[in-house]
Amino acid sequence: MTFQEARPPAEDAGRARRRGGLAGRLLGLRDLRGWRRGLAAMVAGAVGALAMPPFGLWPALALAFPVLVLLIDGTRGRLWPGLKAAAGIGWAFGFGYFLASLWWIGAAFLVEAEVFAWLLPFAVLAMPAGLSLFTALGAGVARLLWSDSPLRLFAFAFAFTGAEWLRGHVLTGFPWNTFGYAFAQWLPLMQSAALVGVYGLTFFALLLLATPVLALSGRRRDLAGIAAAAALIAAAAAWGAARLDATATRFVPDVRLRIMQPNLPQDQKFNYGRRQEILADYLRQSALPSSAYPNGLLDVTTLIWPESALPFIYEREPWAAAAIADTLPANVTLITGAVRYGAPPKGQHSPFFNAVRVMDHDGNVLRSTDKAHLVPFGEYLPLQDTLESLGLEQLTRVRGGFSSAGALRALEVPGLPLVAPLVCYEVIFSGNVIPEGERPRLLLNLTNDAWFGLTPGPYQHFVQARLRAVEEGLPLVRAANTGISAMVDPMGRIVALGALGTQALVDAGLPEPLETAPPAALHAGSILLGVQFSSLLLALLPLAWRIARKS
């Protein structure tokens, strides 16, 4: 059967109605209009959110994407009305997806409810509404390339992958819960990120998990597409399992790490009046013996505390260095997150920085590096001075917000190989976690997810951090205030873990990086470009065929 001879959606729908049953009802989605079409798209997006942590039900997208394809099928006709309808469908799908997977952001506005609670409805609704502009764009571009052929699924994957890439880069980017993370929660499937990165996973998630829609045509040839998709997923899982079997976790000699996870509630974490009590509790917990280190800190070489651990400016509190010196043995180096005070860079005004600080056993600061990618509305306000003059402030309530480093910078830590420090959500930016210069040999992620309590947010953050280890072929050391803290090897295997919402000591050696960086670490951009270009050519084949038949 040629592309020209393939039955159009309207004929498929009429044929399915005559058959009746589930296929007929599903194909009837193409006939929806107005609010019913928008509601169907929104519900499909919300169902698709079940593919994200903590649920990890990636087959949920095999339900959501076919519905999205059917709804775009229903926009066939005149170009401009079809484009508007497709964009509306894409926006509604995205709104359902982001609302269902990002609602937990509202928890941050309840930490200081008396100040920020009134903003909660705006935050919970406005962010999904804004992010959905990217899925609207994806649906619009897909509609431009749409056809009646099964090859329209390549148009679907091409357009939405491009939209997801833009979401991760435009206006500093917010690539949270990119569709590819559906394949990043089962260790064998996660291995494919080493080849294609998270955006490559996104392309294949869109393409392969949309293929169930082909079953509705009733044509045997279309069923072969579903079988091919299932076979490719199975092959990726088998390859991943073989990769894991072939690569054992090896450890750097003479490095013994301890992550102290204090589980300090967010409404107490920055209580300046409790500063001495908080530091004393950190030191007490850090020194406890464990099954791995029965002599406590005497067995440790590097102690790691989470982001913004200290509720004060370190240089202004000389008693703090004395307290640290009284606890840390001579062999221990401390890495901690802390606010740093210093001269702002050119073009910035705030003297405050969200920093990673390295201290020796006497409490002397050896080195610092500052966060480069700040969280909007959390660490700074767009149009900071103007919005502050109107009485608004960011969640951290630091007057003037924070200043940022110009770029990521590697960190030299005594007793460790070269470190790539990543503060909080800096770890979610695939392809942008390695500083310029000599390639680091470990990823260090200090974070504070206490803002979000026991919600899906910390689970989602951890999965994204874990996937960076696989993409880069580097171990990940992650210290989180309330969890999830972990040691992860370069294959994504969890070596040690501190559960969410618990006090914990995470003790382990440091895994070795892979001897050779994976393809995704070196060529992710080129690989994605090749995949996208190939899918675009396949999506355009029906149009080329029609032109050739007419000439």
Coordinates of C-alpha atoms in Angstrom, one line a residue:
M1 CA 0.0 0.0 0.0
T2 CA 1.5 3.4 -0.9
F3 CA 1.3 6.5 1.2
Q4 CA -1.4 7.9 -1.1
E5 CA -3.5 4.8 -0.8
A6 CA -3.4 4.7 3.0
R7 CA -6.9 5.2 4.5
P8 CA -7.3 8.7 5.9
P9 CA -8.3 9.2 9.5
A10 CA -12.0 9.9 8.6
E11 CA -12.2 6.5 6.8
D12 CA -10.5 4.7 9.7
A13 CA -12.9 6.3 12.2
G14 CA -16.0 5.4 10.1
R15 CA -14.7 1.8 9.7
A16 CA -14.0 1.5 13.5
R17 CA -17.4 2.8 14.3
R18 CA -19.0 0.1 12.2
R19 CA -16.8 -2.4 14.1
G20 CA -17.8 -0.8 17.4
G21 CA -15.9 -1.6 20.6
L22 CA -13.0 0.2 22.2
A23 CA -11.3 1.0 18.8
G24 CA -14.3 2.9 17.7
R25 CA -14.6 4.9 20.9
L26 CA -10.9 5.8 20.8
L27 CA -11.0 6.9 17.2
G28 CA -14.0 9.0 18.1
L29 CA -11.5 11.3 19.9
R30 CA -10.7 12.7 16.5
D31 CA -14.2 14.2 16.3
L32 CA -14.0 16.0 19.6
R33 CA -14.2 19.8 19.5
G34 CA -14.1 22.7 21.9
W35 CA -13.8 22.1 25.6
R36 CA -14.3 18.4 25.2
R37 CA -11.2 18.1 23.1
G38 CA -9.2 20.3 25.5
L39 CA -10.4 18.2 28.5
A40 CA -9.4 15.0 26.7
A41 CA -5.9 16.4 26.1
M42 CA -5.6 17.6 29.6
V43 CA -6.6 14.2 31.1
A44 CA -4.2 12.5 28.8
G45 CA -1.4 14.7 30.0
A46 CA -2.2 14.1 33.6
V47 CA -2.2 10.3 33.0
G48 CA 1.2 10.7 31.3
A49 CA 2.6 12.3 34.5
L50 CA 2.4 8.9 36.1
A51 CA 5.5 8.0 34.1
M52 CA 7.5 10.4 36.3
P53 CA 8.9 9.7 39.8
P54 CA 7.9 8.5 42.3
F55 CA 5.4 6.4 40.3
G56 CA 7.7 5.5 37.4
L57 CA 4.9 3.9 35.4
W58 CA 6.5 4.6 32.0
P59 CA 3.7 2.7 30.1
A60 CA 1.4 5.5 31.2
L61 CA 2.9 7.5 28.3
A62 CA 1.8 4.6 26.0
L63 CA -1.7 5.6 26.9
A64 CA -1.2 9.4 26.9
F65 CA 0.8 9.8 23.6
P66 CA -1.7 7.8 21.4
V67 CA -4.5 10.1 22.7
L68 CA -2.5 13.1 21.8
V69 CA -1.8 11.7 18.3
L70 CA -5.5 11.0 17.8
L71 CA -6.5 14.5 18.8
I72 CA -4.0 16.0 16.4
D73 CA -5.4 13.7 13.7
G74 CA -8.7 15.5 14.3
T75 CA -7.2 18.9 13.2
R76 CA -6.8 17.8 9.6
G77 CA -8.2 20.3 7.1
R78 CA -7.4 24.0 6.5
L79 CA -3.9 24.9 7.6
W80 CA -4.4 27.9 9.9
P81 CA -7.4 26.6 11.8
G82 CA -5.7 23.2 12.1
L83 CA -2.5 24.9 13.5
K84 CA -4.5 26.8 16.1
A85 CA -6.4 23.7 17.1
A86 CA -3.2 21.6 17.3
A87 CA -1.5 24.3 19.5
G88 CA -4.5 24.3 21.8
I89 CA -4.4 20.6 22.1
G90 CA -0.7 20.7 22.9
W91 CA -1.2 23.4 25.5
A92 CA -4.0 21.4 27.2
F93 CA -1.9 18.2 27.2
G94 CA 1.1 20.1 28.7
F95 CA -1.1 21.8 31.3
G96 CA -2.4 18.4 32.5
Y97 CA 1.0 16.9 32.4
F98 CA 2.8 19.7 34.3
L99 CA 0.0 20.3 36.8
A100 CA 0.0 16.6 37.7
S101 CA 3.7 16.3 37.9
L102 CA 4.7 19.7 39.4
W103 CA 1.9 20.5 41.9
W104 CA 4.4 19.9 44.7
I105 CA 6.1 23.2 43.9
G106 CA 3.3 24.8 45.9
A107 CA 4.8 23.2 49.1
A108 CA 7.6 25.8 49.1
F109 CA 5.0 28.6 49.5
L110 CA 3.8 27.0 52.7
V111 CA 7.1 27.1 54.5
E112 CA 6.5 30.7 55.5
A113 CA 2.8 30.6 54.9
E114 CA 2.1 33.9 56.5
V115 CA 4.2 35.6 53.8
F116 CA 3.9 33.4 50.7
A117 CA 0.7 31.3 51.0
W118 CA -1.3 33.8 48.9
L119 CA 1.0 33.1 46.0
L120 CA 0.4 29.4 46.1
P121 CA -2.5 29.2 43.5
F122 CA -0.6 31.4 41.1
A123 CA 2.6 29.3 41.4
V124 CA 0.9 26.0 41.1
L125 CA -1.1 27.1 38.0
A126 CA 1.1 29.7 36.4
M127 CA 4.2 27.5 36.0
P128 CA 2.3 24.6 34.2
A129 CA 0.5 27.2 32.1
G130 CA 3.8 28.8 31.0
L131 CA 5.6 25.5 30.4
S132 CA 2.7 24.3 28.3
L133 CA 3.5 26.9 25.7
F134 CA 6.4 24.6 24.7
T135 CA 4.0 21.6 24.2
A136 CA 1.7 23.9 22.3
L137 CA 4.7 24.8 20.0
G138 CA 5.5 21.1 19.6
A139 CA 1.9 20.2 18.6
G140 CA 1.9 23.2 16.1
V141 CA 5.1 22.1 14.4
A142 CA 3.9 18.5 14.3
R143 CA 0.7 19.6 12.6
L144 CA 2.7 21.4 9.9
L145 CA 4.4 18.0 9.2
W146 CA 1.4 15.8 9.7
S147 CA 0.2 13.2 7.3
D148 CA -2.2 10.2 7.2
S149 CA 0.7 7.9 7.1
P150 CA 2.1 6.0 10.1
L151 CA 5.2 8.1 9.5
R152 CA 3.3 11.0 11.2
L153 CA 4.8 9.5 14.4
F154 CA 8.2 10.7 13.3
A155 CA 6.7 14.2 12.9
F156 CA 5.3 13.8 16.4
A157 CA 8.6 12.7 17.9
F158 CA 10.6 15.4 16.0
A159 CA 8.4 18.3 17.0
F160 CA 7.9 17.4 20.6
T161 CA 11.6 16.6 21.1
G162 CA 12.5 20.0 19.7
A163 CA 10.0 21.6 22.0
E164 CA 11.4 19.8 25.0
W165 CA 14.9 20.9 24.1
L166 CA 13.8 24.5 23.9
R167 CA 12.1 24.2 27.3
G168 CA 15.4 23.2 28.7
H169 CA 17.2 26.2 27.3
V170 CA 15.0 29.2 26.7
L171 CA 15.1 31.9 29.5
T172 CA 17.7 29.9 31.4
G173 CA 15.6 26.7 30.9
F174 CA 13.6 24.4 33.1
P175 CA 14.0 20.8 31.8
W176 CA 12.3 19.3 34.7
N177 CA 10.4 16.0 33.9
T178 CA 11.5 15.9 30.3
F179 CA 9.6 13.0 28.7
G180 CA 12.8 10.9 28.4
Y181 CA 12.9 10.5 32.2
A182 CA 10.2 7.9 31.7
F183 CA 13.0 5.5 30.6
A184 CA 15.4 6.7 33.4
Q185 CA 13.9 4.9 36.4
W186 CA 14.7 1.3 35.4
L187 CA 18.4 0.7 35.5
P188 CA 18.7 -1.4 32.3
L189 CA 16.8 1.1 30.2
M190 CA 18.6 4.0 31.9
Q191 CA 21.8 2.8 30.2
S192 CA 20.7 4.1 26.9
A193 CA 21.3 7.6 28.2
A194 CA 25.0 6.9 27.9
L195 CA 24.5 6.7 24.1
V196 CA 21.9 9.4 23.4
G197 CA 21.4 11.5 26.5
V198 CA 18.1 12.5 28.0
Y199 CA 16.9 14.3 24.9
G200 CA 17.6 11.2 22.8
L201 CA 15.6 9.2 25.4
T202 CA 12.9 11.8 25.0
F203 CA 12.8 11.2 21.2
F204 CA 12.5 7.5 21.6
A205 CA 9.9 7.8 24.3
L206 CA 7.8 9.9 22.1
L207 CA 8.2 7.7 19.0
L208 CA 8.0 4.3 20.6
L209 CA 5.3 5.0 23.2
A210 CA 3.0 6.6 20.6
T211 CA 3.0 3.5 18.4
P212 CA 0.0 1.8 20.1
V213 CA -2.2 4.3 18.1
L214 CA -1.3 2.2 15.0
A215 CA -3.4 -0.7 16.4
L216 CA -6.6 1.3 15.8
S217 CA -6.2 1.2 12.0
G218 CA -6.9 -2.5 11.8
R219 CA -4.1 -2.9 9.2
R220 CA -1.6 -5.7 9.8
R221 CA 1.3 -3.6 8.4
D222 CA 0.7 -1.0 11.1
L223 CA 0.8 -3.7 13.8
A224 CA 4.3 -4.4 12.6
G225 CA 5.3 -0.9 13.8
I226 CA 4.0 -1.7 17.3
A227 CA 6.0 -4.9 17.3
A228 CA 9.1 -3.1 16.2
A229 CA 8.7 -0.5 19.0
A230 CA 8.3 -3.2 21.6
A231 CA 11.3 -5.1 20.2
L232 CA 13.5 -1.9 20.3
I233 CA 12.5 -1.3 24.0
A234 CA 13.3 -4.9 24.8
A235 CA 16.6 -4.7 22.9
A236 CA 17.6 -1.5 24.8
A237 CA 16.8 -3.2 28.1
A238 CA 18.8 -6.3 27.2
W239 CA 21.8 -4.1 26.1
G240 CA 21.6 -2.2 29.3
A241 CA 21.5 -5.3 31.4
A242 CA 24.6 -6.6 29.5
R243 CA 26.4 -3.3 30.0
L244 CA 25.7 -3.5 33.7
D245 CA 27.0 -7.0 33.9
A246 CA 30.1 -6.1 32.0
T247 CA 31.0 -3.1 34.2
A248 CA 31.6 -3.7 37.9
T249 CA 31.7 -0.8 40.4
R250 CA 35.3 0.0 41.3
F251 CA 36.4 2.4 44.0
V252 CA 39.1 5.0 44.3
P253 CA 41.7 3.8 46.8
D254 CA 41.9 5.4 50.2
V255 CA 38.8 7.7 49.8
R256 CA 36.2 7.2 52.5
L257 CA 33.2 9.5 52.2
R258 CA 30.5 10.4 54.7
I259 CA 27.4 12.4 53.8
M260 CA 25.6 13.8 56.8
Q261 CA 21.9 14.2 56.0
P262 CA 20.5 16.3 59.0
N263 CA 16.8 16.3 58.0
L264 CA 16.4 19.8 59.4
P265 CA 12.9 21.2 58.7
Q266 CA 13.0 24.2 56.3
D267 CA 11.3 26.5 58.7
Q268 CA 14.2 26.0 61.1
K269 CA 17.0 25.7 58.7
F270 CA 17.7 29.4 58.4
N271 CA 16.9 30.3 62.0
Y272 CA 19.9 32.6 62.9
G273 CA 19.0 32.4 66.6
R274 CA 19.6 28.7 66.6
R275 CA 22.9 28.9 64.7
Q276 CA 25.1 27.4 67.5
E277 CA 22.6 24.7 68.2
I278 CA 22.3 23.7 64.5
L279 CA 26.1 23.6 64.0
A280 CA 26.5 21.6 67.2
D281 CA 23.9 19.1 66.0
Y282 CA 25.6 18.8 62.6
L283 CA 28.9 18.0 64.2
R284 CA 27.4 15.6 66.7
Q285 CA 25.6 13.7 63.9
S286 CA 28.7 13.7 61.7
A287 CA 30.8 12.1 64.4
L288 CA 28.6 9.1 65.1
P289 CA 29.9 5.6 64.5
S290 CA 28.3 3.4 61.9
S291 CA 28.6 -0.1 60.6
A292 CA 30.8 1.1 57.8
Y293 CA 32.9 3.4 60.0
P294 CA 32.9 2.0 63.5
N295 CA 35.3 4.8 64.7
G296 CA 33.2 7.6 63.3
L297 CA 35.1 10.4 61.8
L298 CA 38.4 8.8 62.5
D299 CA 37.6 6.4 59.6
V300 CA 36.5 9.2 57.2
T301 CA 38.6 11.2 54.8
T302 CA 35.9 13.6 53.4
L303 CA 32.8 14.8 55.2
I304 CA 30.0 16.3 53.1
W305 CA 27.1 18.6 54.3
P306 CA 24.2 19.7 52.0
E307 CA 23.4 23.0 50.4
S308 CA 23.2 26.1 52.6
A309 CA 23.9 24.0 55.6
L310 CA 25.1 27.0 57.8
P311 CA 22.4 29.5 58.8
F312 CA 25.0 32.3 59.1
I313 CA 27.9 34.0 57.2
Y314 CA 30.8 31.9 58.2
E315 CA 33.5 34.6 58.3
R316 CA 31.3 36.6 60.6
E317 CA 31.1 33.9 63.3
P318 CA 34.7 33.0 64.5
W319 CA 33.3 30.6 67.1
A320 CA 32.2 28.3 64.2
A321 CA 35.7 27.5 63.1
A322 CA 36.6 26.6 66.7
A323 CA 33.6 24.3 67.0
I324 CA 34.6 22.6 63.7
A325 CA 38.2 22.2 64.8
D326 CA 37.1 20.7 68.1
T327 CA 35.3 17.9 66.2
L328 CA 37.1 17.1 63.0
P329 CA 40.1 14.8 63.1
A330 CA 43.3 15.9 61.3
N331 CA 42.6 13.6 58.4
V332 CA 39.1 14.9 57.5
T333 CA 38.2 17.6 54.9
L334 CA 34.7 19.2 55.1
I335 CA 32.7 20.1 52.1
T336 CA 29.6 22.1 52.8
G337 CA 27.1 24.4 51.2
A338 CA 26.9 27.9 52.7
V339 CA 26.0 31.4 51.9
R340 CA 29.1 33.4 51.0
Y341 CA 29.4 37.1 51.3
G342 CA 31.7 39.0 48.9
A343 CA 32.0 41.6 46.2
P344 CA 29.4 41.1 43.5
P345 CA 30.6 40.4 39.9
K346 CA 30.3 43.1 37.3
G347 CA 26.7 43.8 36.3
Q348 CA 25.4 42.2 39.5
H349 CA 24.5 43.9 42.8
S350 CA 24.0 41.4 45.6
P351 CA 27.0 40.5 47.8
F352 CA 25.5 37.1 48.7
F353 CA 26.4 33.9 46.9
N354 CA 25.1 30.3 47.2
A355 CA 28.4 28.6 47.6
V356 CA 30.2 25.3 48.0
R357 CA 33.0 25.6 50.6
V358 CA 36.0 23.4 51.3
M359 CA 37.4 23.5 54.9
D360 CA 40.2 21.8 56.6
H361 CA 40.1 20.2 60.0
D362 CA 40.8 23.5 61.7
G363 CA 37.8 25.2 60.0
N364 CA 39.9 27.2 57.5
V365 CA 38.2 27.8 54.2
L366 CA 40.5 26.4 51.6
R367 CA 38.4 27.0 48.5
S368 CA 35.0 28.1 47.4
T369 CA 32.9 28.0 44.3
D370 CA 29.6 29.8 43.6
K371 CA 26.4 28.6 42.1
A372 CA 26.1 29.7 38.5
H373 CA 22.5 28.8 37.6
L374 CA 20.2 30.4 40.1
V375 CA 16.5 29.5 40.6
P376 CA 14.2 32.3 39.5
F377 CA 11.8 33.4 42.3
G378 CA 13.7 31.2 44.7
E379 CA 17.1 32.9 44.7
Y380 CA 16.4 36.0 42.6
L381 CA 13.5 37.9 41.1
P382 CA 13.4 38.8 37.4
L383 CA 13.5 42.6 37.5
Q384 CA 14.7 42.3 41.1
D385 CA 14.6 46.0 42.1
T386 CA 11.3 46.7 40.5
L387 CA 9.5 43.7 42.0
E388 CA 11.1 44.4 45.4
S389 CA 9.8 48.0 45.3
L390 CA 6.3 46.5 44.9
G391 CA 6.8 44.4 48.1
L392 CA 7.6 41.1 46.5
E393 CA 10.5 38.9 47.5
Q394 CA 12.0 35.5 46.5
L395 CA 11.5 32.5 48.7
T396 CA 14.9 32.8 50.3
R397 CA 14.0 36.3 51.4
V398 CA 17.6 37.6 50.9
R399 CA 17.2 41.3 50.1
G400 CA 18.5 41.9 46.6
G401 CA 18.6 38.1 45.9
F402 CA 21.8 36.2 45.2
S403 CA 24.6 36.9 42.7
S404 CA 25.7 34.1 40.4
A405 CA 29.1 32.9 39.2
G406 CA 29.7 33.5 35.5
A407 CA 30.1 29.8 34.8
L408 CA 30.6 26.4 36.4
R409 CA 34.0 25.9 37.9
A410 CA 35.8 22.8 38.9
L411 CA 36.8 22.4 42.5
E412 CA 40.0 21.0 43.9
V413 CA 39.5 19.1 47.2
P414 CA 42.3 17.6 49.2
G415 CA 42.2 13.8 48.9
L416 CA 39.7 13.7 46.1
P417 CA 40.0 13.7 42.3
L418 CA 38.8 16.9 40.5
V419 CA 35.2 17.7 41.4
A420 CA 32.4 19.2 39.4
P421 CA 30.3 21.0 42.0
L422 CA 26.6 21.4 41.2
V423 CA 24.3 23.2 43.6
C424 CA 20.6 22.2 43.8
Y425 CA 19.0 22.1 40.4
E426 CA 22.2 22.8 38.4
V427 CA 22.3 19.1 38.1
I428 CA 19.2 18.8 35.9
F429 CA 20.8 20.5 32.9
S430 CA 21.9 17.7 30.7
G431 CA 25.1 18.5 28.8
N432 CA 25.8 21.5 31.0
V433 CA 27.2 20.0 34.2
I434 CA 30.9 19.8 33.3
P435 CA 33.1 23.0 33.7
E436 CA 35.5 24.1 31.1
G437 CA 39.0 22.8 31.3
E438 CA 40.3 19.5 32.6
R439 CA 37.5 16.9 32.8
P440 CA 36.4 16.3 36.4
R441 CA 36.2 12.7 37.8
L442 CA 33.1 13.1 40.0
L443 CA 29.8 15.0 40.2
L444 CA 29.1 16.6 43.5
N445 CA 25.5 17.7 44.0
L446 CA 24.6 19.7 47.2
T447 CA 20.9 20.4 47.5
N448 CA 18.2 21.4 49.9
D449 CA 14.9 19.8 48.9
A450 CA 13.3 20.4 52.3
W451 CA 11.3 23.2 50.7
F452 CA 9.1 20.5 49.1
G453 CA 8.6 18.1 52.0
L454 CA 7.6 14.5 51.4
T455 CA 6.2 15.1 47.9
P456 CA 7.2 13.8 44.5
G457 CA 9.6 16.7 44.0
P458 CA 12.7 15.2 45.8
Y459 CA 12.2 11.9 44.0
Q460 CA 12.1 13.6 40.6
H461 CA 15.2 15.6 41.5
F462 CA 17.1 12.5 42.4
V463 CA 16.3 10.6 39.2
Q464 CA 17.5 13.6 37.2
A465 CA 20.7 13.8 39.1
R466 CA 21.2 10.1 38.8
L467 CA 20.9 10.2 35.1
R468 CA 23.7 12.8 34.8
A469 CA 26.0 10.1 36.2
V470 CA 25.0 7.7 33.4
E471 CA 25.3 10.4 30.7
E472 CA 28.7 11.6 31.9
G473 CA 30.2 8.2 33.0
L474 CA 31.1 9.8 36.3
P475 CA 30.1 8.9 39.9
L476 CA 27.6 11.2 41.6
V477 CA 27.9 12.2 45.3
R478 CA 24.7 13.8 46.4
A479 CA 24.1 15.5 49.8
A480 CA 20.5 16.6 50.5
N481 CA 19.2 18.2 53.7
T482 CA 16.2 16.0 54.0
G483 CA 17.1 13.4 51.4
I484 CA 17.6 11.9 48.9
S485 CA 21.3 11.7 49.6
A486 CA 23.3 9.0 47.8
M487 CA 26.5 7.7 46.3
V488 CA 25.9 6.6 42.7
D489 CA 28.4 4.9 40.4
P490 CA 28.9 6.0 36.8
M491 CA 26.4 3.3 35.6
G492 CA 23.6 4.8 37.8
R493 CA 23.8 2.0 40.4
I494 CA 23.1 3.3 43.9
V495 CA 26.0 2.4 46.2
A496 CA 24.6 4.0 49.4
L497 CA 21.4 5.9 50.1
G498 CA 19.8 8.2 52.6
A499 CA 16.0 7.9 52.4
L500 CA 13.8 11.0 52.1
G501 CA 12.7 12.5 55.4
T502 CA 15.2 10.8 57.6
Q503 CA 18.4 11.7 59.5
A504 CA 21.1 9.6 57.9
L505 CA 24.8 9.0 57.5
V506 CA 25.6 7.8 54.0
D507 CA 29.0 6.1 54.2
A508 CA 30.8 4.6 51.2
G509 CA 33.9 4.7 49.1
L510 CA 34.1 6.8 46.0
P511 CA 33.3 4.9 42.7
E512 CA 35.8 5.2 39.9
P513 CA 34.6 7.0 36.7
L514 CA 34.4 5.1 33.5
E515 CA 37.8 4.9 31.7
T516 CA 36.2 6.4 28.6
A517 CA 33.5 9.0 28.6
P518 CA 30.2 7.7 27.0
P519 CA 29.1 9.0 23.6
A520 CA 26.4 11.2 25.3
A521 CA 29.1 13.0 27.3
L522 CA 31.2 13.8 24.2
H523 CA 28.7 14.1 21.3
A524 CA 25.2 14.4 22.7
G525 CA 24.4 17.5 20.6
S526 CA 25.6 15.9 17.4
I527 CA 23.7 12.7 18.2
L528 CA 20.5 14.5 18.9
L529 CA 20.9 16.6 15.7
G530 CA 21.4 13.4 13.6
V531 CA 18.3 11.7 15.2
Q532 CA 16.2 14.8 14.6
F533 CA 17.3 15.3 11.0
S534 CA 16.6 11.7 10.2
S535 CA 13.1 11.8 11.8
L536 CA 12.3 15.0 9.9
L537 CA 13.3 13.3 6.6
L538 CA 11.0 10.4 7.4
A539 CA 8.2 12.7 8.4
L540 CA 8.5 14.5 5.0
L541 CA 8.4 11.3 3.0
P542 CA 4.6 11.3 2.5
L543 CA 4.7 14.9 1.2
A544 CA 7.6 14.0 -1.1
W545 CA 5.7 11.0 -2.4
R546 CA 2.6 13.1 -3.2
I547 CA 4.7 15.6 -5.0
A548 CA 6.4 12.9 -7.0
R549 CA 3.1 11.3 -7.9
K550 CA 1.7 14.6 -9.2
S551 CA 4.8 15.5 -11.3

